[in-house]
Amino acid sequence: MRASDLPPLPEGFEYRLNLKHHVTPRLLRNQPIHRWFWFPHSFSPQLIDEILCAFPVAAGGRIFDPFLGAGTTVLRALELGYAATGSDLSPLSLFVSQVKLANYDGVMLRECLETILNHYHPSYGNSKVPERIRKAFTPSELAHLNGLRQQIDTAPQPALDFFRLALLRVQQGISRACPDGGWFRWVPREDQSQLIKHLFAQQANMQIADAKSVRFPPFQILLSDVRQLENLQGICDLVITSPPYPNRHDYSRIFHIELLSLGISEREVTELRRTSIRSHVEAEAPPLNADGYVIPSRLAKILDLPANADQRVVPLIKGYFEDLYLTLRSISRYLKPGGICAFVVGNVRHAGVMVPVDEILADVGQQAGYRFITAWVARLRGNSAQQMGRFGRELSRETVVFLQKVKTTTSRLKQRLPLSSHLALEKNNLSTSGDQTNAL
């Protein structure tokens, strides 16, 4: 698309379409360690490099990702020599990230792999396998997976979890439960049991090749709800994260098989679904007080959806931005004054109405004690097939929104200002007060 054909942007936004692959997992697939496991909406480590060029952090500084995902931010921060912290509500995220960040003995890993491959045999008749997993794999495939799992369970840590992750990746490749947007669909497949040993060896050897020369300094990752963070160590200089988009995608469903494979019960998966951030219709409001939050006028206009819209969408959208407010307020306790939050967000469309998540996030940030710095529009993408079929195609932005923590008195003043007035105020402040960041 030519520059002259690009849609106009709100004040303070700029096109950075050279980053279009940086806000997707595309570049992760060939990146050592990062490639072991990723999520559909993961961003790439190259985006972190771009953010650090624009907002440098001093040597020894701390970078935090409150929506840890597959650990991209924490892993890249450690690779660059920074301290790093992450949190997530999903046990799958914690498991994947811990495996990626552990220090390994390459010789020991190869010995363990040889033992696993030489001693495993198909194991039939496991009555404890959840019904959903039985549907995802043939009996013969399950026998081979169970046999490998039994041998993996005899390995010492951290090798045990290292090979459990490799087996998860193999399962993803042969499962009949395939992610499809915000859900998954059952797909027919021929039995692939005879390939499982080869696929597992291939995945494990790739991971060993990546891990053998890596040594990471200490880090902290927590199983925690970012809306009420506790026990986070230290003060952070920079937050780089991507909350779930309010597009009704439910990761507890998309990764249901993986969660069950880690020993998470159906009841615990349902609880995760219920307590996750309100980006999908089954999430519920947390028992938290959102004092100081008022629905931004920009959001209030969006909530007037057509009468034929799904009645669950309005509570979803309202709850989503209240949760972002709670998130930003919670993060603020661990972010130094003047510290930057970089949020990767995607605009979404419901009932034909575009929800400008990036602009509303800037409004919400002001209420939570931040000032809007800028926003990079990294990608223009289509809408869901359902939305385009019913309402036509309308490009939606995928954006990195930058917010800076400010003093309480300043944030209270800005709560009463629209974004355009806020930008004018910041320009005036910067022209009269010198280095705003150092002054905070």
Tab-separated table of C-alpha atoms in Angstrom:
chain	number	residue	atom	x	y	z
A	1	MET	CA	0.000	0.000	0.000
A	2	ARG	CA	1.353	3.426	-1.000
A	3	ALA	CA	1.840	6.044	1.730
A	4	SER	CA	-0.757	8.250	0.059
A	5	ASP	CA	-3.338	5.449	0.356
A	6	LEU	CA	-2.832	4.870	4.069
A	7	PRO	CA	-5.724	5.853	6.347
A	8	PRO	CA	-5.106	9.019	8.394
A	9	LEU	CA	-3.975	8.484	11.969
A	10	PRO	CA	-4.965	10.100	15.280
A	11	GLU	CA	-2.716	12.788	16.702
A	12	GLY	CA	0.463	11.372	18.180
A	13	PHE	CA	0.309	8.162	16.101
A	14	GLU	CA	2.789	7.263	13.366
A	15	TYR	CA	3.100	4.498	10.803
A	16	ARG	CA	5.916	2.015	11.404
A	17	LEU	CA	4.849	-0.598	8.891
A	18	ASN	CA	8.432	-1.843	8.643
A	19	LEU	CA	7.594	-3.547	11.945
A	20	LYS	CA	4.647	-5.530	10.538
A	21	HIS	CA	6.358	-8.885	11.061
A	22	HIS	CA	7.698	-7.816	14.472
A	23	VAL	CA	4.206	-7.810	16.027
A	24	THR	CA	3.512	-11.398	14.889
A	25	PRO	CA	5.258	-14.688	15.783
A	26	ARG	CA	6.616	-15.044	12.258
A	27	LEU	CA	10.221	-14.175	13.193
A	28	LEU	CA	10.136	-16.433	16.256
A	29	ARG	CA	10.060	-19.564	14.158
A	30	ASN	CA	13.757	-19.387	13.285
A	31	GLN	CA	15.004	-17.752	16.488
A	32	PRO	CA	16.916	-20.092	18.835
A	33	ILE	CA	15.042	-20.940	22.067
A	34	HIS	CA	12.179	-18.592	21.166
A	35	ARG	CA	11.140	-21.130	18.516
A	36	TRP	CA	10.536	-23.935	21.024
A	37	PHE	CA	6.967	-22.756	21.601
A	38	TRP	CA	4.953	-19.645	20.760
A	39	PHE	CA	1.394	-18.355	20.897
A	40	PRO	CA	-0.656	-17.151	17.900
A	41	HIS	CA	-0.425	-13.497	18.966
A	42	SER	CA	3.170	-13.531	20.200
A	43	PHE	CA	5.408	-10.702	19.053
A	44	SER	CA	9.041	-11.165	18.062
A	45	PRO	CA	12.252	-10.307	19.932
A	46	GLN	CA	13.113	-7.861	17.156
A	47	LEU	CA	10.259	-5.643	18.370
A	48	ILE	CA	11.892	-5.469	21.796
A	49	ASP	CA	15.120	-4.335	20.138
A	50	GLU	CA	13.250	-1.545	18.329
A	51	ILE	CA	11.568	-0.403	21.542
A	52	LEU	CA	14.880	-0.341	23.416
A	53	CYS	CA	16.421	1.789	20.646
A	54	ALA	CA	13.642	4.352	21.115
A	55	PHE	CA	13.439	4.092	24.920
A	56	PRO	CA	16.856	2.925	26.167
A	57	VAL	CA	17.270	1.258	29.540
A	58	ALA	CA	20.539	1.625	31.438
A	59	ALA	CA	22.742	-1.418	31.904
A	60	GLY	CA	21.401	-3.538	34.721
A	61	GLY	CA	17.893	-2.121	34.353
A	62	ARG	CA	14.806	-4.261	34.782
A	63	ILE	CA	12.235	-5.101	32.091
A	64	PHE	CA	8.814	-6.512	33.004
A	65	ASP	CA	6.163	-8.380	30.999
A	66	PRO	CA	2.873	-8.752	32.919
A	67	PHE	CA	1.310	-10.889	30.152
A	68	LEU	CA	4.192	-13.315	29.886
A	69	GLY	CA	2.835	-15.514	27.108
A	70	ALA	CA	5.636	-17.677	25.725
A	71	GLY	CA	8.318	-15.648	27.516
A	72	THR	CA	9.568	-13.599	24.553
A	73	THR	CA	10.135	-10.355	26.479
A	74	VAL	CA	11.837	-11.931	29.478
A	75	LEU	CA	14.026	-14.165	27.316
A	76	ARG	CA	15.122	-11.322	25.060
A	77	ALA	CA	15.791	-9.021	28.034
A	78	LEU	CA	18.050	-11.662	29.582
A	79	GLU	CA	19.795	-12.231	26.246
A	80	LEU	CA	20.586	-8.496	26.179
A	81	GLY	CA	21.921	-8.491	29.743
A	82	TYR	CA	18.998	-6.876	31.565
A	83	ALA	CA	17.228	-8.067	34.688
A	84	ALA	CA	13.813	-9.457	33.764
A	85	THR	CA	10.495	-10.226	35.390
A	86	GLY	CA	7.273	-11.713	34.044
A	87	SER	CA	3.856	-12.812	35.228
A	88	ASP	CA	0.851	-14.609	33.804
A	89	LEU	CA	-2.313	-16.339	34.948
A	90	SER	CA	-1.798	-19.325	32.670
A	91	PRO	CA	0.140	-22.348	33.981
A	92	LEU	CA	1.035	-23.089	30.350
A	93	SER	CA	2.757	-19.709	30.013
A	94	LEU	CA	4.710	-20.255	33.216
A	95	PHE	CA	5.739	-23.747	32.166
A	96	VAL	CA	6.880	-22.738	28.664
A	97	SER	CA	8.799	-19.708	29.948
A	98	GLN	CA	10.527	-21.612	32.746
A	99	VAL	CA	11.701	-24.259	30.290
A	100	LYS	CA	13.046	-21.647	27.880
A	101	LEU	CA	14.871	-19.773	30.638
A	102	ALA	CA	16.444	-22.678	32.519
A	103	ASN	CA	20.181	-23.400	32.295
A	104	TYR	CA	21.049	-26.815	30.866
A	105	ASP	CA	23.918	-29.268	30.606
A	106	GLY	CA	24.007	-30.305	26.957
A	107	VAL	CA	25.789	-33.589	27.658
A	108	MET	CA	23.204	-34.560	30.268
A	109	LEU	CA	20.343	-33.672	27.891
A	110	ARG	CA	21.740	-35.880	25.134
A	111	GLU	CA	22.212	-38.773	27.536
A	112	CYS	CA	18.636	-38.383	28.795
A	113	LEU	CA	17.279	-38.247	25.250
A	114	GLU	CA	19.130	-41.416	24.292
A	115	THR	CA	17.719	-43.192	27.350
A	116	ILE	CA	14.177	-42.008	26.593
A	117	LEU	CA	14.291	-43.122	22.972
A	118	ASN	CA	15.931	-46.482	23.690
A	119	HIS	CA	13.693	-47.507	26.575
A	120	TYR	CA	10.247	-46.246	25.686
A	121	HIS	CA	7.567	-48.501	24.298
A	122	PRO	CA	3.887	-47.844	23.566
A	123	SER	CA	1.765	-47.898	26.711
A	124	TYR	CA	-1.884	-48.833	26.280
A	125	GLY	CA	-4.788	-48.804	28.699
A	126	ASN	CA	-4.272	-45.540	30.645
A	127	SER	CA	-7.736	-44.947	32.094
A	128	LYS	CA	-6.810	-41.555	33.552
A	129	VAL	CA	-6.507	-39.805	30.176
A	130	PRO	CA	-9.098	-36.974	29.944
A	131	GLU	CA	-11.854	-37.521	27.401
A	132	ARG	CA	-10.859	-34.442	25.394
A	133	ILE	CA	-7.345	-35.835	24.905
A	134	ARG	CA	-8.797	-39.199	23.866
A	135	LYS	CA	-10.701	-37.364	21.141
A	136	ALA	CA	-7.586	-35.477	19.953
A	137	PHE	CA	-5.443	-38.584	19.364
A	138	THR	CA	-5.974	-42.132	18.136
A	139	PRO	CA	-5.475	-44.983	20.674
A	140	SER	CA	-2.202	-45.888	18.963
A	141	GLU	CA	-0.953	-42.286	19.076
A	142	LEU	CA	-1.893	-42.051	22.748
A	143	ALA	CA	0.031	-45.245	23.447
A	144	HIS	CA	3.203	-43.806	21.914
A	145	LEU	CA	2.728	-40.440	23.654
A	146	ASN	CA	2.115	-42.167	26.989
A	147	GLY	CA	5.163	-44.381	26.534
A	148	LEU	CA	7.394	-41.371	25.871
A	149	ARG	CA	5.866	-39.492	28.797
A	150	GLN	CA	6.582	-42.357	31.176
A	151	GLN	CA	10.250	-42.357	30.191
A	152	ILE	CA	10.466	-38.551	30.350
A	153	ASP	CA	9.098	-38.672	33.898
A	154	THR	CA	12.166	-40.668	34.998
A	155	ALA	CA	14.542	-37.872	33.942
A	156	PRO	CA	15.928	-35.424	36.546
A	157	GLN	CA	15.027	-31.747	36.500
A	158	PRO	CA	15.441	-29.549	34.518
A	159	ALA	CA	15.647	-32.208	31.778
A	160	LEU	CA	12.220	-33.570	32.703
A	161	ASP	CA	10.400	-30.330	31.845
A	162	PHE	CA	12.699	-29.733	28.860
A	163	PHE	CA	11.494	-32.962	27.234
A	164	ARG	CA	7.884	-32.460	28.371
A	165	LEU	CA	7.873	-29.251	26.310
A	166	ALA	CA	9.287	-31.110	23.308
A	167	LEU	CA	6.472	-33.653	23.626
A	168	LEU	CA	3.884	-30.852	23.811
A	169	ARG	CA	5.152	-29.528	20.491
A	170	VAL	CA	4.852	-32.983	18.940
A	171	GLN	CA	1.292	-33.248	20.209
A	172	GLN	CA	0.417	-29.915	18.612
A	173	GLY	CA	1.562	-31.183	15.241
A	174	ILE	CA	-0.582	-34.304	15.234
A	175	SER	CA	-3.611	-33.280	17.327
A	176	ARG	CA	-7.084	-33.238	15.818
A	177	ALA	CA	-7.936	-30.206	17.964
A	178	CYS	CA	-6.492	-27.342	15.901
A	179	PRO	CA	-6.585	-23.657	16.928
A	180	ASP	CA	-8.943	-21.694	14.708
A	181	GLY	CA	-9.248	-18.044	15.674
A	182	GLY	CA	-10.655	-17.780	19.171
A	183	TRP	CA	-11.602	-21.449	19.367
A	184	PHE	CA	-10.336	-24.716	17.992
A	185	ARG	CA	-11.859	-27.071	15.461
A	186	TRP	CA	-11.708	-30.809	15.159
A	187	VAL	CA	-9.950	-31.885	11.974
A	188	PRO	CA	-9.723	-35.400	10.474
A	189	ARG	CA	-6.202	-36.849	10.293
A	190	GLU	CA	-4.666	-40.195	9.489
A	191	ASP	CA	-3.037	-42.045	12.370
A	192	GLN	CA	0.531	-40.749	12.824
A	193	SER	CA	1.681	-42.993	15.667
A	194	GLN	CA	4.640	-44.351	13.683
A	195	LEU	CA	6.011	-40.815	13.260
A	196	ILE	CA	5.864	-39.793	16.912
A	197	LYS	CA	9.301	-41.108	17.950
A	198	HIS	CA	10.952	-39.393	14.967
A	199	LEU	CA	9.102	-36.110	15.565
A	200	PHE	CA	9.986	-36.127	19.247
A	201	ALA	CA	13.673	-36.794	18.539
A	202	GLN	CA	13.710	-34.027	15.941
A	203	GLN	CA	12.143	-31.476	18.306
A	204	ALA	CA	14.313	-32.500	21.259
A	205	ASN	CA	17.543	-32.328	19.227
A	206	MET	CA	16.625	-28.863	17.953
A	207	GLN	CA	16.067	-27.667	21.527
A	208	ILE	CA	19.334	-29.228	22.706
A	209	ALA	CA	21.249	-27.489	19.909
A	210	ASP	CA	19.767	-24.141	21.001
A	211	ALA	CA	20.268	-24.640	24.724
A	212	LYS	CA	23.746	-26.133	25.022
A	213	SER	CA	25.692	-22.838	25.072
A	214	VAL	CA	23.214	-20.578	26.892
A	215	ARG	CA	23.529	-19.431	30.521
A	216	PHE	CA	20.983	-16.971	31.887
A	217	PRO	CA	21.273	-14.852	35.037
A	218	PRO	CA	18.559	-15.145	37.733
A	219	PHE	CA	15.078	-13.947	36.794
A	220	GLN	CA	11.606	-13.891	38.317
A	221	ILE	CA	8.366	-15.117	36.780
A	222	LEU	CA	5.117	-15.388	38.714
A	223	LEU	CA	1.802	-17.165	38.350
A	224	SER	CA	-0.199	-14.031	39.100
A	225	ASP	CA	-3.110	-11.878	37.995
A	226	VAL	CA	-1.573	-8.622	36.776
A	227	ARG	CA	-4.647	-6.724	37.973
A	228	GLN	CA	-3.527	-7.398	41.551
A	229	LEU	CA	0.204	-8.026	41.393
A	230	GLU	CA	1.928	-9.214	44.537
A	231	ASN	CA	5.453	-10.352	45.433
A	232	LEU	CA	7.099	-8.749	42.419
A	233	GLN	CA	10.764	-8.121	43.145
A	234	GLY	CA	12.397	-4.772	42.438
A	235	ILE	CA	11.364	-1.693	40.517
A	236	CYS	CA	11.036	-1.884	36.734
A	237	ASP	CA	12.387	0.593	34.196
A	238	LEU	CA	10.378	-0.590	31.197
A	239	VAL	CA	7.267	-2.684	30.601
A	240	ILE	CA	6.884	-4.466	27.247
A	241	THR	CA	3.788	-6.590	26.875
A	242	SER	CA	0.751	-7.532	24.833
A	243	PRO	CA	-2.540	-8.131	26.640
A	244	PRO	CA	-5.063	-10.436	24.984
A	245	TYR	CA	-7.027	-8.601	22.315
A	246	PRO	CA	-10.773	-8.111	22.988
A	247	ASN	CA	-11.640	-10.317	20.034
A	248	ARG	CA	-13.346	-13.101	22.025
A	249	HIS	CA	-10.325	-15.390	21.663
A	250	ASP	CA	-10.134	-17.667	24.690
A	251	TYR	CA	-6.654	-19.125	25.194
A	252	SER	CA	-7.898	-21.621	27.757
A	253	ARG	CA	-9.881	-23.187	24.917
A	254	ILE	CA	-7.274	-22.772	22.188
A	255	PHE	CA	-4.690	-24.501	24.416
A	256	HIS	CA	-7.075	-26.805	26.254
A	257	ILE	CA	-5.189	-29.931	25.162
A	258	GLU	CA	-1.835	-28.515	26.280
A	259	LEU	CA	-3.223	-27.500	29.687
A	260	LEU	CA	-4.702	-30.947	30.251
A	261	SER	CA	-1.418	-32.535	29.156
A	262	LEU	CA	0.372	-30.595	31.890
A	263	GLY	CA	-1.935	-32.137	34.490
A	264	ILE	CA	-4.294	-29.171	34.797
A	265	SER	CA	-7.776	-30.487	35.574
A	266	GLU	CA	-10.937	-29.590	33.679
A	267	ARG	CA	-12.125	-27.704	36.758
A	268	GLU	CA	-8.889	-25.683	36.858
A	269	VAL	CA	-9.135	-24.894	33.136
A	270	THR	CA	-12.681	-23.608	33.702
A	271	GLU	CA	-11.446	-21.476	36.609
A	272	LEU	CA	-8.658	-20.053	34.430
A	273	ARG	CA	-11.247	-19.186	31.783
A	274	ARG	CA	-13.449	-17.465	34.353
A	275	THR	CA	-10.681	-15.434	36.010
A	276	SER	CA	-8.734	-14.344	32.912
A	277	ILE	CA	-8.750	-10.787	31.613
A	278	ARG	CA	-12.105	-9.927	30.052
A	279	SER	CA	-11.114	-10.359	26.416
A	280	HIS	CA	-13.727	-13.067	25.825
A	281	VAL	CA	-17.327	-13.534	26.874
A	282	GLU	CA	-16.813	-16.185	29.564
A	283	ALA	CA	-14.406	-14.152	31.694
A	284	GLU	CA	-15.903	-12.598	34.807
A	285	ALA	CA	-15.233	-9.337	36.647
A	286	PRO	CA	-12.496	-9.657	39.287
A	287	PRO	CA	-13.290	-8.804	42.944
A	288	LEU	CA	-11.390	-5.522	42.672
A	289	ASN	CA	-12.370	-1.883	43.069
A	290	ALA	CA	-11.629	0.234	40.003
A	291	ASP	CA	-11.639	3.510	41.952
A	292	GLY	CA	-10.922	6.498	39.723
A	293	TYR	CA	-11.988	4.821	36.514
A	294	VAL	CA	-14.631	6.444	34.333
A	295	ILE	CA	-15.650	5.047	30.960
A	296	PRO	CA	-13.846	7.298	28.421
A	297	SER	CA	-16.161	9.196	26.087
A	298	ARG	CA	-14.495	7.518	23.103
A	299	LEU	CA	-15.443	4.132	24.554
A	300	ALA	CA	-18.963	5.235	25.514
A	301	LYS	CA	-19.711	5.950	21.850
A	302	ILE	CA	-18.542	2.472	20.839
A	303	LEU	CA	-20.818	0.797	23.381
A	304	ASP	CA	-23.911	1.894	21.450
A	305	LEU	CA	-23.831	-1.175	19.210
A	306	PRO	CA	-26.642	-2.124	16.812
A	307	ALA	CA	-29.649	-3.807	18.396
A	308	ASN	CA	-28.892	-7.085	16.593
A	309	ALA	CA	-25.389	-7.317	18.074
A	310	ASP	CA	-24.493	-10.174	20.411
A	311	GLN	CA	-25.640	-8.957	23.828
A	312	ARG	CA	-22.474	-10.322	25.448
A	313	VAL	CA	-20.183	-8.000	23.474
A	314	VAL	CA	-20.926	-4.749	25.321
A	315	PRO	CA	-20.058	-6.199	28.767
A	316	LEU	CA	-16.947	-7.732	27.199
A	317	ILE	CA	-15.721	-4.386	25.830
A	318	LYS	CA	-16.587	-2.471	29.004
A	319	GLY	CA	-14.882	-5.069	31.166
A	320	TYR	CA	-11.815	-5.224	28.949
A	321	PHE	CA	-10.932	-1.564	29.367
A	322	GLU	CA	-11.704	-1.616	33.066
A	323	ASP	CA	-9.257	-4.521	33.305
A	324	LEU	CA	-6.628	-2.512	31.405
A	325	TYR	CA	-7.133	0.292	33.922
A	326	LEU	CA	-6.658	-2.160	36.804
A	327	THR	CA	-3.588	-3.552	35.024
A	328	LEU	CA	-1.952	-0.162	34.544
A	329	ARG	CA	-2.743	0.878	38.109
A	330	SER	CA	-1.248	-2.343	39.455
A	331	ILE	CA	1.884	-2.085	37.290
A	332	SER	CA	2.419	1.494	38.453
A	333	ARG	CA	3.379	0.281	41.937
A	334	TYR	CA	6.412	-1.479	40.446
A	335	LEU	CA	7.360	1.002	37.710
A	336	LYS	CA	9.775	3.824	38.415
A	337	PRO	CA	8.537	7.425	37.911
A	338	GLY	CA	9.098	8.272	34.273
A	339	GLY	CA	9.167	4.570	33.354
A	340	ILE	CA	7.652	3.517	30.035
A	341	CYS	CA	4.925	0.982	29.268
A	342	ALA	CA	4.843	-0.367	25.709
A	343	PHE	CA	1.568	-2.194	25.034
A	344	VAL	CA	1.062	-4.106	21.781
A	345	VAL	CA	-2.678	-4.014	21.083
A	346	GLY	CA	-4.988	-4.747	18.180
A	347	ASN	CA	-8.123	-2.886	17.191
A	348	VAL	CA	-11.145	-5.149	16.796
A	349	ARG	CA	-14.536	-5.037	15.150
A	350	HIS	CA	-17.850	-6.129	16.645
A	351	ALA	CA	-21.206	-5.952	14.837
A	352	GLY	CA	-19.508	-3.913	12.115
A	353	VAL	CA	-18.288	-1.283	14.606
A	354	MET	CA	-14.529	-0.728	14.881
A	355	VAL	CA	-13.215	-0.537	18.445
A	356	PRO	CA	-10.078	1.688	18.464
A	357	VAL	CA	-8.351	-0.174	21.276
A	358	ASP	CA	-5.144	1.815	20.845
A	359	GLU	CA	-6.820	5.208	21.259
A	360	ILE	CA	-8.993	4.095	24.165
A	361	LEU	CA	-5.934	2.609	25.881
A	362	ALA	CA	-4.308	6.055	25.724
A	363	ASP	CA	-7.404	7.527	27.403
A	364	VAL	CA	-7.466	4.806	30.054
A	365	GLY	CA	-3.750	5.272	30.688
A	366	GLN	CA	-4.281	8.919	31.576
A	367	GLN	CA	-6.779	7.919	34.232
A	368	ALA	CA	-4.326	5.370	35.663
A	369	GLY	CA	-1.537	7.918	36.091
A	370	TYR	CA	0.291	7.826	32.758
A	371	ARG	CA	0.826	10.206	29.908
A	372	PHE	CA	0.516	9.180	26.289
A	373	ILE	CA	3.875	9.422	24.483
A	374	THR	CA	3.302	8.045	21.006
A	375	ALA	CA	1.924	5.036	19.153
A	376	TRP	CA	3.513	3.013	16.388
A	377	VAL	CA	1.056	1.524	13.911
A	378	ALA	CA	2.982	-1.580	12.928
A	379	ARG	CA	0.390	-3.405	10.875
A	380	LEU	CA	-2.937	-2.959	9.115
A	381	ARG	CA	-4.909	-6.165	9.047
A	382	GLY	CA	-8.300	-7.423	7.972
A	383	ASN	CA	-11.140	-8.399	10.284
A	384	SER	CA	-12.536	-11.823	11.009
A	385	ALA	CA	-14.095	-13.621	8.050
A	386	GLN	CA	-17.473	-13.332	9.768
A	387	GLN	CA	-17.190	-9.548	10.154
A	388	MET	CA	-15.939	-9.015	6.604
A	389	GLY	CA	-18.672	-11.262	5.204
A	390	ARG	CA	-21.429	-9.324	6.938
A	391	PHE	CA	-20.056	-5.775	6.962
A	392	GLY	CA	-17.274	-5.592	4.362
A	393	ARG	CA	-13.547	-5.191	4.849
A	394	GLU	CA	-12.192	-2.417	7.061
A	395	LEU	CA	-8.515	-2.271	7.966
A	396	SER	CA	-7.781	-2.427	11.670
A	397	ARG	CA	-4.591	-1.249	13.314
A	398	GLU	CA	-2.126	-3.311	15.292
A	399	THR	CA	-0.293	-0.779	17.386
A	400	VAL	CA	2.428	-0.336	19.998
A	401	VAL	CA	1.100	2.260	22.456
A	402	PHE	CA	3.665	4.016	24.666
A	403	LEU	CA	2.635	5.377	28.050
A	404	GLN	CA	4.847	7.029	30.667
A	405	LYS	CA	4.253	6.946	34.411
A	406	VAL	CA	3.840	10.457	35.836
A	407	LYS	CA	3.264	12.053	39.220
A	408	THR	CA	-0.180	11.590	40.741
A	409	THR	CA	-1.016	15.277	40.639
A	410	THR	CA	-0.212	15.449	36.941
A	411	SER	CA	-2.266	12.381	36.130
A	412	ARG	CA	-5.275	13.776	37.979
A	413	LEU	CA	-5.100	16.944	35.912
A	414	LYS	CA	-4.929	14.956	32.690
A	415	GLN	CA	-7.917	12.800	33.572
A	416	ARG	CA	-10.036	15.823	32.757
A	417	LEU	CA	-8.403	16.497	29.393
A	418	PRO	CA	-9.150	14.946	25.985
A	419	LEU	CA	-6.206	13.377	24.194
A	420	SER	CA	-5.645	16.364	21.885
A	421	SER	CA	-5.461	18.795	24.836
A	422	HIS	CA	-3.197	16.377	26.692
A	423	LEU	CA	-0.734	16.300	23.792
A	424	ALA	CA	-0.700	20.072	23.628
A	425	LEU	CA	-0.042	20.226	27.381
A	426	GLU	CA	2.864	17.805	27.097
A	427	LYS	CA	4.443	19.791	24.266
A	428	ASN	CA	4.178	22.924	26.386
A	429	ASN	CA	5.630	21.179	29.434
A	430	LEU	CA	8.561	19.827	27.469
A	431	SER	CA	9.318	23.224	25.954
A	432	THR	CA	9.370	24.962	29.342
A	433	SER	CA	10.639	22.328	31.762
A	434	GLY	CA	13.563	20.710	29.969
A	435	ASP	CA	14.032	16.952	30.384
A	436	GLN	CA	10.589	15.805	31.618
A	437	THR	CA	11.771	12.305	32.429
A	438	ASN	CA	14.643	13.448	34.636
A	439	ALA	CA	12.408	15.947	36.386
A	440	LEU	CA	9.990	13.247	37.597
